Tab-separated table of C-alpha atoms in Angstrom:
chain	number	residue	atom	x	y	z
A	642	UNK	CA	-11.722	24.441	90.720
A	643	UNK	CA	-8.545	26.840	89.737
A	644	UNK	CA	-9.828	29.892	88.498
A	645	UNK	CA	-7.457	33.069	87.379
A	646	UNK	CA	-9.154	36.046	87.201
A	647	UNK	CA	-8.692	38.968	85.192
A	648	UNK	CA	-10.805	40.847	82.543
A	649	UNK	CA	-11.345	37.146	80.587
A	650	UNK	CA	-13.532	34.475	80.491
A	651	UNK	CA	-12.488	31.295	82.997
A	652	UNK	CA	-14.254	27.726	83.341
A	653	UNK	CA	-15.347	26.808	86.785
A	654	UNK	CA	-16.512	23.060	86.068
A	655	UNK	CA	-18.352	23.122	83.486
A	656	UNK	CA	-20.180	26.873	84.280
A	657	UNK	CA	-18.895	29.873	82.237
A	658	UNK	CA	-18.038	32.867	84.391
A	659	UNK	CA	-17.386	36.325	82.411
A	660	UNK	CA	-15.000	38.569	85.072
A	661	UNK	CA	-15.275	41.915	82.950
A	662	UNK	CA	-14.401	45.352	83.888
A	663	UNK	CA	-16.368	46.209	86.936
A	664	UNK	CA	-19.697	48.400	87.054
A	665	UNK	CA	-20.725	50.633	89.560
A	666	UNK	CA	-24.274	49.746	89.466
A	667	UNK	CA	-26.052	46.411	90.917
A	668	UNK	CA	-22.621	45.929	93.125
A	669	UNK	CA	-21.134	46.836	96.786
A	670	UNK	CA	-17.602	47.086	95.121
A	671	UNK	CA	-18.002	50.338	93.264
A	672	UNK	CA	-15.894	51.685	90.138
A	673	UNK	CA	-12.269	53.338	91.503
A	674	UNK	CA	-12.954	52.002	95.062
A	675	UNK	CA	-10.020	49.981	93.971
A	676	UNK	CA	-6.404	50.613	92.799
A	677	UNK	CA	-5.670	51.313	89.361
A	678	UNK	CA	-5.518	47.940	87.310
A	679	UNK	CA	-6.577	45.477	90.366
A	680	UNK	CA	-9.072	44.165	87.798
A	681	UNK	CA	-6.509	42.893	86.049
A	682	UNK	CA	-4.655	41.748	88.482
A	683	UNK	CA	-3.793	37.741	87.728
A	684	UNK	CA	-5.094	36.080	90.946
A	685	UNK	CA	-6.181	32.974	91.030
A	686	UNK	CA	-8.479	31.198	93.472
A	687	UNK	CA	-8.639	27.487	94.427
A	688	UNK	CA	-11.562	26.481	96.567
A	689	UNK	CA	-10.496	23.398	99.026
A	690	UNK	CA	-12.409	20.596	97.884
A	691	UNK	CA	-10.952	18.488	101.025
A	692	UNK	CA	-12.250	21.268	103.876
A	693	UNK	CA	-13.726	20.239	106.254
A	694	UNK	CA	-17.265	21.131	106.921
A	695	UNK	CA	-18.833	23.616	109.659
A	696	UNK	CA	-19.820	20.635	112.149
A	697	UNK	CA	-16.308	19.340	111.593
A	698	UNK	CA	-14.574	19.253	114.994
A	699	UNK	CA	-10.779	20.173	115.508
A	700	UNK	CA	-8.726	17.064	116.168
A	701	UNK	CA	-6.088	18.297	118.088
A	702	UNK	CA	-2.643	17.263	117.044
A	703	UNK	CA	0.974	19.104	117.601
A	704	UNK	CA	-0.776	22.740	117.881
A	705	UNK	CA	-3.954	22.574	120.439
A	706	UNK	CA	-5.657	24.567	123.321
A	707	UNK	CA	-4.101	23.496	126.006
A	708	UNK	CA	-0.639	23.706	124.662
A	709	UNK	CA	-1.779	27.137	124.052
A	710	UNK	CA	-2.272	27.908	127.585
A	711	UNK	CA	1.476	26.874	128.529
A	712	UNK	CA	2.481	28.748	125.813
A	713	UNK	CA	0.881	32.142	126.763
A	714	UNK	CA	1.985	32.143	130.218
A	715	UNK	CA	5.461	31.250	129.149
A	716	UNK	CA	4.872	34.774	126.405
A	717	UNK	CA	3.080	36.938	128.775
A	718	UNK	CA	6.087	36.661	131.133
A	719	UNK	CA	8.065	38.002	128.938
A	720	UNK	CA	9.106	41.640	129.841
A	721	UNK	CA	8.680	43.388	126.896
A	722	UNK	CA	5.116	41.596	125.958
A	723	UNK	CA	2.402	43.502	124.921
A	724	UNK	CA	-0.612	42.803	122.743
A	725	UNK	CA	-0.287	44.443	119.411
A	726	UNK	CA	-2.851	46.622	117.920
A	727	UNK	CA	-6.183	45.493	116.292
A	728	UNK	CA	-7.052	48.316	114.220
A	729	UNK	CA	-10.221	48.732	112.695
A	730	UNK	CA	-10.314	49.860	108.882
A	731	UNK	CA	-13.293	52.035	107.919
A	732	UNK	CA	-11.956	53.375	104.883
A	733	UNK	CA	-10.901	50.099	104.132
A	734	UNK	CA	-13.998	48.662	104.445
A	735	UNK	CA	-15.967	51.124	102.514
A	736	UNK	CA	-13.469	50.798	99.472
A	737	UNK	CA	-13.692	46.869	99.085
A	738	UNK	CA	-17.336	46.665	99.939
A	739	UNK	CA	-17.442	44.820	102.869
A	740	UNK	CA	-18.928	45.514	106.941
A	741	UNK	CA	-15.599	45.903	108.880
A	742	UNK	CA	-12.367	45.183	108.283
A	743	UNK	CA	-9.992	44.371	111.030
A	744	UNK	CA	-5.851	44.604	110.864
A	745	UNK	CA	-3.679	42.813	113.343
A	746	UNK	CA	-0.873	45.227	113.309
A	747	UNK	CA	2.197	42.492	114.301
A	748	UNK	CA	4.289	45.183	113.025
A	749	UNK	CA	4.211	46.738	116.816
A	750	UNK	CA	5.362	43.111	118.021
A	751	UNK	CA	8.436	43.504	120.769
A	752	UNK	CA	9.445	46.221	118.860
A	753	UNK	CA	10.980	43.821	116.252
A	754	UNK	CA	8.742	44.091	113.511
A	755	UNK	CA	6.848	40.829	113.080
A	756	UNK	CA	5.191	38.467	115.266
A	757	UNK	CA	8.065	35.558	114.690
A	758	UNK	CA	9.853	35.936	117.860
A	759	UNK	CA	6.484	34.342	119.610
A	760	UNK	CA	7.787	30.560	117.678
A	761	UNK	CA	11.823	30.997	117.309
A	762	UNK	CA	12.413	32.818	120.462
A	763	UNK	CA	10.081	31.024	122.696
A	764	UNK	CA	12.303	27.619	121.104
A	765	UNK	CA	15.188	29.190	122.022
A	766	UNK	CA	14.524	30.077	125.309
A	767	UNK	CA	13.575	26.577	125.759
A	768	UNK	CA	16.495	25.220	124.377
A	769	UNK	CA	18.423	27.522	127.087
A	770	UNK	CA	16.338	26.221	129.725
A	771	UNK	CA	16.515	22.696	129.157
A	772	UNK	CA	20.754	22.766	129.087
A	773	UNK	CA	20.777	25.284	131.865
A	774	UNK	CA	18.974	22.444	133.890
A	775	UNK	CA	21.495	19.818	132.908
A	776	UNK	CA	23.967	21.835	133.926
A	777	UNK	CA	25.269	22.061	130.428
A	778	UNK	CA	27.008	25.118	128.465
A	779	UNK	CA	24.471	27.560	126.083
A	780	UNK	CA	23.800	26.247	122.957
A	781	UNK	CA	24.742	27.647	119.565
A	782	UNK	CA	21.392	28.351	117.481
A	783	UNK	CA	20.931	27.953	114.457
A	784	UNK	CA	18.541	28.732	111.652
A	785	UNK	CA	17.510	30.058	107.865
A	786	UNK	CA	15.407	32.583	107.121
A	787	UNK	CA	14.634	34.598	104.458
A	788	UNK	CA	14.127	37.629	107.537
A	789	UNK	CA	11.536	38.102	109.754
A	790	UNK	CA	12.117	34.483	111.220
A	791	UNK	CA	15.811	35.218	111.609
A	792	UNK	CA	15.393	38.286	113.449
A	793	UNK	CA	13.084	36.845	116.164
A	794	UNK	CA	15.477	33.914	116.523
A	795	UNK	CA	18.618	36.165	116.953
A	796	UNK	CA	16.135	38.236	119.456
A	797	UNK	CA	15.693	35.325	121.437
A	798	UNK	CA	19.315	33.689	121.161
A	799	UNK	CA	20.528	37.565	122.598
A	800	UNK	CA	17.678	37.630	125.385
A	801	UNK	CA	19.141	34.138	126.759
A	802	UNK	CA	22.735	34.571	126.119
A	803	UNK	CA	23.563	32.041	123.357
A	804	UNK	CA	25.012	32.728	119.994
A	805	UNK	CA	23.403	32.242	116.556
A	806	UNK	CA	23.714	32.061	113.088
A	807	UNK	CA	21.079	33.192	110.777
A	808	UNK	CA	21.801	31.627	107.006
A	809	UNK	CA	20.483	34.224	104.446
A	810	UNK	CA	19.834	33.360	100.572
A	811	UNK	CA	20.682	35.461	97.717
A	812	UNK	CA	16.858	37.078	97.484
A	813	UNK	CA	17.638	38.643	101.020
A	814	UNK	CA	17.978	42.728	101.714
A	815	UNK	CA	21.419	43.960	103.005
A	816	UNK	CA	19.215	46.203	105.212
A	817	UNK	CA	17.307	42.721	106.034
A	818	UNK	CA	20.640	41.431	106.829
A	819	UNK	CA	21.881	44.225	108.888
A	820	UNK	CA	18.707	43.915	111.189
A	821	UNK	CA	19.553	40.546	112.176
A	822	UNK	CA	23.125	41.416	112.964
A	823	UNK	CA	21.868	43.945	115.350
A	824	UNK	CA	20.895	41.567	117.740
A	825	UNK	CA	24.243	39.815	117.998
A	826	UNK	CA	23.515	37.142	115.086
A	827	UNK	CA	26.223	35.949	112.387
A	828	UNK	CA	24.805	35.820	109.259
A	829	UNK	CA	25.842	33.304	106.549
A	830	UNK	CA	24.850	33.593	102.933
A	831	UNK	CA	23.959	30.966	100.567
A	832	UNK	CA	23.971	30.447	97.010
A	833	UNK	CA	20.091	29.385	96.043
A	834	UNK	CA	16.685	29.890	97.979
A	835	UNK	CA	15.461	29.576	100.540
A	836	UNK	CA	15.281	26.238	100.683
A	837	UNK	CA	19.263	26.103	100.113
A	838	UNK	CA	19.554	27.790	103.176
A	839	UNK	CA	17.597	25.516	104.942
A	840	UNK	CA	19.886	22.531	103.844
A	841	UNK	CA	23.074	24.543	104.474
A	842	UNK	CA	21.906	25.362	108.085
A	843	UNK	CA	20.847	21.808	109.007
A	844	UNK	CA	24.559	21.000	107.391
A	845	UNK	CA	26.649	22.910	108.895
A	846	UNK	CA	24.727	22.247	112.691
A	847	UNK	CA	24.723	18.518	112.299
A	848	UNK	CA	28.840	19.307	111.613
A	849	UNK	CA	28.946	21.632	114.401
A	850	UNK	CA	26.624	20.150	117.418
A	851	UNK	CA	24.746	23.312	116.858
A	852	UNK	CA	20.602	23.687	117.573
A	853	UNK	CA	18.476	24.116	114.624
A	854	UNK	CA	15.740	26.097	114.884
A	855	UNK	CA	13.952	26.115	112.085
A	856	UNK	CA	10.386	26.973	111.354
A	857	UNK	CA	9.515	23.987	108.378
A	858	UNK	CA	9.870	20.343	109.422
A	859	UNK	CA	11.074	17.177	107.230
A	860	UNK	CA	11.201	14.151	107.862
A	861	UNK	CA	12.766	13.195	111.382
A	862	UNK	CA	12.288	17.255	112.102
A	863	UNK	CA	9.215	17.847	113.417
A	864	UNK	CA	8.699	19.031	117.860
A	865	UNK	CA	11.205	22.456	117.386
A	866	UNK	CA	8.366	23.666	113.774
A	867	UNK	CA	5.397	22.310	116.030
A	868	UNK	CA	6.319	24.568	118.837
A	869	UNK	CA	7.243	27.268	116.688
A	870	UNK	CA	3.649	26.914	115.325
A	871	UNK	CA	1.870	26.849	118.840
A	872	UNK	CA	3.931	30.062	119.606
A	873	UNK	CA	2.081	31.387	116.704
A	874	UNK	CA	-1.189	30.786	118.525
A	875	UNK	CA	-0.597	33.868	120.963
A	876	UNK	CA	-1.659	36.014	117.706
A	877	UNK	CA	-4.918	34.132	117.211
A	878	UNK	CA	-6.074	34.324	120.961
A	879	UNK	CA	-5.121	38.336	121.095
A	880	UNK	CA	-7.088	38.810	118.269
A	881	UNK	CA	-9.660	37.010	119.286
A	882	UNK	CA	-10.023	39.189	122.999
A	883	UNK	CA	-9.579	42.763	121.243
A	884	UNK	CA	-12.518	41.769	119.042
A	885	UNK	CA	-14.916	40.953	121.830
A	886	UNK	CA	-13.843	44.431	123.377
A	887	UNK	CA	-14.943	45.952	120.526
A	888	UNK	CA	-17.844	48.790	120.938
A	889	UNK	CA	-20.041	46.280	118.789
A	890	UNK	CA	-18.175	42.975	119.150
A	891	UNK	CA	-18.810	40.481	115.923
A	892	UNK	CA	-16.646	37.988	115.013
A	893	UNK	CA	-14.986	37.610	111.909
A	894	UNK	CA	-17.008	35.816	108.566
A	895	UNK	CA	-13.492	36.015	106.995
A	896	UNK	CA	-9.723	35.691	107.838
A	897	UNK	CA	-7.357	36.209	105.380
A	898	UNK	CA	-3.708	35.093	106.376
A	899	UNK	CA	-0.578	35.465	104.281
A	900	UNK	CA	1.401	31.849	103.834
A	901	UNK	CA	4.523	30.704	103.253
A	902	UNK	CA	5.687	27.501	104.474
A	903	UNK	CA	2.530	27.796	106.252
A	904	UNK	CA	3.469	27.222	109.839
A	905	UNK	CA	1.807	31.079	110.735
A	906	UNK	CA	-1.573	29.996	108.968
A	907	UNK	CA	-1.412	26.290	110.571
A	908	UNK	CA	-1.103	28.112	114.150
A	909	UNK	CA	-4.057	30.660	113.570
A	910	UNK	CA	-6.016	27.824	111.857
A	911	UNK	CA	-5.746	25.052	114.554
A	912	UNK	CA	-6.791	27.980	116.922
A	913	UNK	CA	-9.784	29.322	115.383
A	914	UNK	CA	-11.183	26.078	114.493
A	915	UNK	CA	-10.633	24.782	118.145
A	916	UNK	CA	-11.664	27.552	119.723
A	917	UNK	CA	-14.506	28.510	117.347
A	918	UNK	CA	-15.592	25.077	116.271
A	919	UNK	CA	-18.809	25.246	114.213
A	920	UNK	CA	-18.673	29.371	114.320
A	921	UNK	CA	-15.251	29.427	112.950
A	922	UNK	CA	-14.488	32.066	109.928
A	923	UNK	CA	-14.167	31.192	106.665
A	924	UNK	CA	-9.962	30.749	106.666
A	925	UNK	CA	-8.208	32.037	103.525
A	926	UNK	CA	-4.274	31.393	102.833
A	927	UNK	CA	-2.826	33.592	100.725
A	928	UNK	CA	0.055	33.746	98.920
A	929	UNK	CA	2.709	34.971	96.420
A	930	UNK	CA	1.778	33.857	93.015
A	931	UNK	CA	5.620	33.025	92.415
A	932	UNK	CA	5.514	30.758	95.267
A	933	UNK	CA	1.984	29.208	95.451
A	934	UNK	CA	2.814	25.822	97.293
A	935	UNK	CA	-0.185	25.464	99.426
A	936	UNK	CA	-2.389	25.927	96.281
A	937	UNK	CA	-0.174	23.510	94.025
A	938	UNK	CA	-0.484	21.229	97.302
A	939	UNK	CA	-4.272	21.639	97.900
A	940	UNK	CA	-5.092	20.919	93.816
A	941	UNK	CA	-3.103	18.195	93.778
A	942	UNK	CA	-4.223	16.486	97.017
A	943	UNK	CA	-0.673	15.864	98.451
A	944	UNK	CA	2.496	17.906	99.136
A	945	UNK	CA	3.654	19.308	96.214
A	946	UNK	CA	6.345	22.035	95.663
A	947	UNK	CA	5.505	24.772	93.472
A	948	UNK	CA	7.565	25.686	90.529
A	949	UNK	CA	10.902	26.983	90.667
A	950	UNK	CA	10.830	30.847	89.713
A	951	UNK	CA	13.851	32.396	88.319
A	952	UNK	CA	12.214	35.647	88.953
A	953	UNK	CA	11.476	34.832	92.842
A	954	UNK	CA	9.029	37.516	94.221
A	955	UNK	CA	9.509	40.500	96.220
A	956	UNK	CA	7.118	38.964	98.902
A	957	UNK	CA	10.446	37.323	100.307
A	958	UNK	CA	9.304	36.443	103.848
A	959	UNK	CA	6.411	34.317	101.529
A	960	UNK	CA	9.212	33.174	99.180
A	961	UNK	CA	8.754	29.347	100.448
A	962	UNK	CA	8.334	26.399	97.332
A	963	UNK	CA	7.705	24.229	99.789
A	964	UNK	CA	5.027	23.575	102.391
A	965	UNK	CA	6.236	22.062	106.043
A	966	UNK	CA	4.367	18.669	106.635
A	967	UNK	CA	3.246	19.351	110.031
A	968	UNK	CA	1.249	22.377	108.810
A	969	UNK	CA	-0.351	20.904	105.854
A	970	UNK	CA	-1.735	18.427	108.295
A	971	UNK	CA	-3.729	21.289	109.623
A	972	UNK	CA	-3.859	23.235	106.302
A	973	UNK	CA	-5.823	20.624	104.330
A	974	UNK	CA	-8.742	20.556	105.794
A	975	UNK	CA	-8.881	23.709	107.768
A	976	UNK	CA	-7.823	26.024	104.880
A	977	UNK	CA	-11.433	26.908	103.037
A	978	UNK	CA	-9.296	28.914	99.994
A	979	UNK	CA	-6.054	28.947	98.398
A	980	UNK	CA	-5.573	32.546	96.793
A	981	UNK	CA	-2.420	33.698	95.062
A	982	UNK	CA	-1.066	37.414	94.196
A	983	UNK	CA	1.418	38.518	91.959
A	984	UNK	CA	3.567	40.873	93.063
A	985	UNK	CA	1.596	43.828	91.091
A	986	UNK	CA	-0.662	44.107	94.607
A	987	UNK	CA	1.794	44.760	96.647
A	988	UNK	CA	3.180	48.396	96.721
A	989	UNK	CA	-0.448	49.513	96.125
A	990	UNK	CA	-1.624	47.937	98.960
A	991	UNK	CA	1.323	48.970	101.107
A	992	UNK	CA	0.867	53.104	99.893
A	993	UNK	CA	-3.392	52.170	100.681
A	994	UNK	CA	-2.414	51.197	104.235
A	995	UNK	CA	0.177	53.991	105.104
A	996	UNK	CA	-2.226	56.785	103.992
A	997	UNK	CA	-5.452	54.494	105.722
A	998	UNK	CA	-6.964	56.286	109.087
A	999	UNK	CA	-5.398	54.665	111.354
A	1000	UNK	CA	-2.068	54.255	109.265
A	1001	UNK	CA	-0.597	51.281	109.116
A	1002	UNK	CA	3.338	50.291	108.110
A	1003	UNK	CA	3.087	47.252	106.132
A	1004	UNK	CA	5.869	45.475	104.861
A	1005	UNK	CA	6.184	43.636	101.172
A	1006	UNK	CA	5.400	40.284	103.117
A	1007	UNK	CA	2.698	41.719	105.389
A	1008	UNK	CA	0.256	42.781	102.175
A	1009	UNK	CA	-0.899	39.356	99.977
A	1010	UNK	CA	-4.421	39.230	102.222
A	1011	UNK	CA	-5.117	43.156	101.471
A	1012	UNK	CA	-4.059	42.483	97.890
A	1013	UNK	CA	-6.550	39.666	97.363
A	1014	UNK	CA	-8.838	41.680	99.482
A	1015	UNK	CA	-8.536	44.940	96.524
A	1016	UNK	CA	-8.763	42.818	93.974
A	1017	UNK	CA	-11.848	41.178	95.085
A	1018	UNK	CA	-12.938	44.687	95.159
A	1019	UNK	CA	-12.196	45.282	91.544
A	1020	UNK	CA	-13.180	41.686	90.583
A	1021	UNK	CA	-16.917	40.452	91.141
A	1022	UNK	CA	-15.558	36.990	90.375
A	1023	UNK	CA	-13.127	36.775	92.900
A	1024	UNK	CA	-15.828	38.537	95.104
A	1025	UNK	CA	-18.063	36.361	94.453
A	1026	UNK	CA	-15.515	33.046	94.876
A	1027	UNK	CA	-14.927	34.088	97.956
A	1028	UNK	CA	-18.568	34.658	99.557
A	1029	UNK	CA	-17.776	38.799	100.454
A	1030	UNK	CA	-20.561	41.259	100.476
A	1031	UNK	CA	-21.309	44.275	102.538
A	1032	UNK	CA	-21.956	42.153	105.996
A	1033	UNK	CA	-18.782	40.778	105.661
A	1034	UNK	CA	-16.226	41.458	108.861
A	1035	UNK	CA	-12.879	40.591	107.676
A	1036	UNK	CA	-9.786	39.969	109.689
A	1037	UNK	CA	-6.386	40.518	108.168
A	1038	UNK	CA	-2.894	40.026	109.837
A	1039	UNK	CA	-0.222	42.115	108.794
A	1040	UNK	CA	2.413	39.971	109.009
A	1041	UNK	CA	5.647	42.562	109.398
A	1042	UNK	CA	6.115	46.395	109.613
A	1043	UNK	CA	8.598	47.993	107.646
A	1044	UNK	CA	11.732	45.208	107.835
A	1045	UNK	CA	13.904	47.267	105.632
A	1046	UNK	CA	13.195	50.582	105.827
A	1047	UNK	CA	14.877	51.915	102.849
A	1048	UNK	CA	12.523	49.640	100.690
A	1049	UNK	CA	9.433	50.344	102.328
A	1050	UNK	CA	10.418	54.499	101.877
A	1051	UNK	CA	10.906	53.543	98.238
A	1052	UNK	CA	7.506	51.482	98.177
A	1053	UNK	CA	5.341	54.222	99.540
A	1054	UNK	CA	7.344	57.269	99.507
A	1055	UNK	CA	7.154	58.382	103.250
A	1056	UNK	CA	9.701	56.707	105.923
A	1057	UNK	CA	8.394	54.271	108.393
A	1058	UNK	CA	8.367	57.354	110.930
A	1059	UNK	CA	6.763	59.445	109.134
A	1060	UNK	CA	4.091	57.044	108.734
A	1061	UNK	CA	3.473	56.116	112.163
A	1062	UNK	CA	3.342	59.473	113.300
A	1063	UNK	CA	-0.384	59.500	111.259
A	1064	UNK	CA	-1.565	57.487	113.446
């Protein structure tokens, strides 16, 4: 069951289902609630045929609850921890037809603009610990990133005292790449994607004797992703406390979380379910169309890359072709839909969330689950696919504020100051 939907007619076995323009009447997601041209926006759905029912129970495995515990003591510790917003949406809600919509706003994380420093910099400050108790010199971190990953590992590498190289690949931002030098990393750029980088980083530390810390796994790679992963977890469990502090507490009937290797949705998955169990959410990856390797994973049944795109996508935090192993073993069961957006949801959903009340800064990689959201609202198909209606409470993680801030001024023509001063 792959479905694209647009304005044309698409097989779903062997049912017919016309996705036309939309109509106001006889349907919650009215006419011009969404942008201009999200009903043709190419998205295409792919309901998991291998999740795992409601009754299913969690079997823990590298990312669990009481490695969770460890790891939020170890977080909360942290002097410059705070839980980042959980905004609630009204506007939003009322223009995609649903109850509530929630944001997690993990643009306010440690002031660093994404919530990757709870995975890279908690490994790093393990890494320091564990030498500093052998009595041995700092290590020399490592890593590739196509950003936001970078940035929380250079964080952490300054916060304990160790130097690190971030490797960058040609699809990266200057003012990307100037944000990770701030915080004392050396940046080194590679020829390729992503995953070039990846291979030149493990290179060049294998060379070296340097400390990779790297948020996919391969084979014989596997504990430093894992506990990147479980670092992750600190988002689900905040969430989870700010919405049972809300006025009328209700838990989320959907979560929408943006994927690229997939380590981010593994952790908030694994959590959910375990913590949920049988009154879990309905979980929703999504991700860029250009990139779509959970969905080319999920249809075929096994790991498999997605296709290589000369074009790449300017969701480059998502940019991934490939999905880390020790995610997908959470991923395909827990995962209840694959969605992937092209790029044309992006700004709009950017510009809906910096003039929303409360404002939001959302960076190009923070937006895929409010673009599948829109287009839902412009798409009764999609709507439908995905079981929302007006009791629907939707949670949404924004992934990263305003990385580059020249870019996201361009995208929505206000700074990331001006902005924030809405709220």
């Amino acid at each position: 069951l792959k479905v694209e939907l647009g304005w044309a007619s698409v097989s779903v076995h062997s049912h017919s289902l016309s996705t036309r323009p939309p109509s106001s009447a006889g349907s919650p997601m009215q006419l011009g609630r969404a942008p201009i041209g999200a009903s043709s926006w190419p998205v295409t759905h792919l309901r998991n045929s291998a999740r795992a029912g409601p009754a299913a129970t969690y079997q823990p495995s590298t990312i669990s609850l009481k490695r969770h515990a460890e790891v939020f003591r170890r977080v909360k510790a942290w002097p410059a921890y705070a839980p980042t917003p959980l905004l609630s949406l009204p506007a939003m809600a009322a223009r995609v037809g649903v109850g509530r919509v929630y944001v997690k706003d993990e643009g306010q994380r440690f002031g660093l603009g994404s919530f990757k420093p709870l995975g890279g910099g908690l490994v790093v400050e393990d890494l320091a610990l564990a030498a500093a108790a052998k009595g041995e010199a700092k290590p020399v971190i490592a890593t590739a990133s196509a950003g936001n990953h970078g940035i929380g590992v250079a964080w952490g590498a300054q916060q304990a005292g160790c130097r690190s190289l971030v490797y960058l690949h040609g699809g990266v931002s200057a003012g990307v790449e100037a944000t990770i030098r701030r915080y004392g990393a050396e940046t080194v750029r590679v020829e390729g994607d992503y995953a070039a980088s990846v291979r030149a980083c493990a290179a060049d530390a294998a060379e070296h004797g340097w400390e990779v810390v790297q948020d996919t796994s391969w084979p014989g790679y596997e504990a430093v992703p894992a506990r990147i992963y479980q670092g992750y977890t600190v988002v689900a469990e905040e969430m989870l406390e700010q919405l049972r502090s809300e006025p009328s507490p209700s838990m989320p009937t959907h979560v929408l979380i943006n994927a690229g290797v997939g380590g981010f949705a593994a952790g908030m998955c694994a959590h959910l379910w375990e913590r949920l169990g049988s009154e879990r959410p309905r979980f929703i990856a999504v991700e860029p169309t250009e990139a779509n390797c959970l969905q080319c994973s999920a249809e075929a049944g096994a790991l498999t890359a997605s296709p290589h795109s000369d074009a790449g996508t300017v969701q480059t935090g998502l940019d991934c072709t490939e999905v880390a192993e020790v995610a997908w073993r959470v991923l395909a069961t827990g995962v209840d839909d694959f969605v992937a957006v092209p790029d044309a949801v992006v700004e709009p959903a950017m510009r809906l969330l910096a003039d929303d009340s409360p404002a939001v800064v959302a960076g190009h990689s923070a937006v895929a689950g409010i673009g599948a959201l829109l287009a839902a609202a412009a798409q009764p198909g999609l709507q439908q696919s995905l079981g929302l209606g007006p009791d629907s409470v939707v949670a949404a993680v924004i992934c990263e504020g305003a990385v580059d801030s020249q870019a996201f001024e361009a995208a929505v023509g206000a700074s990331p100051e001006e902005v924030q001063a809405r709220r």
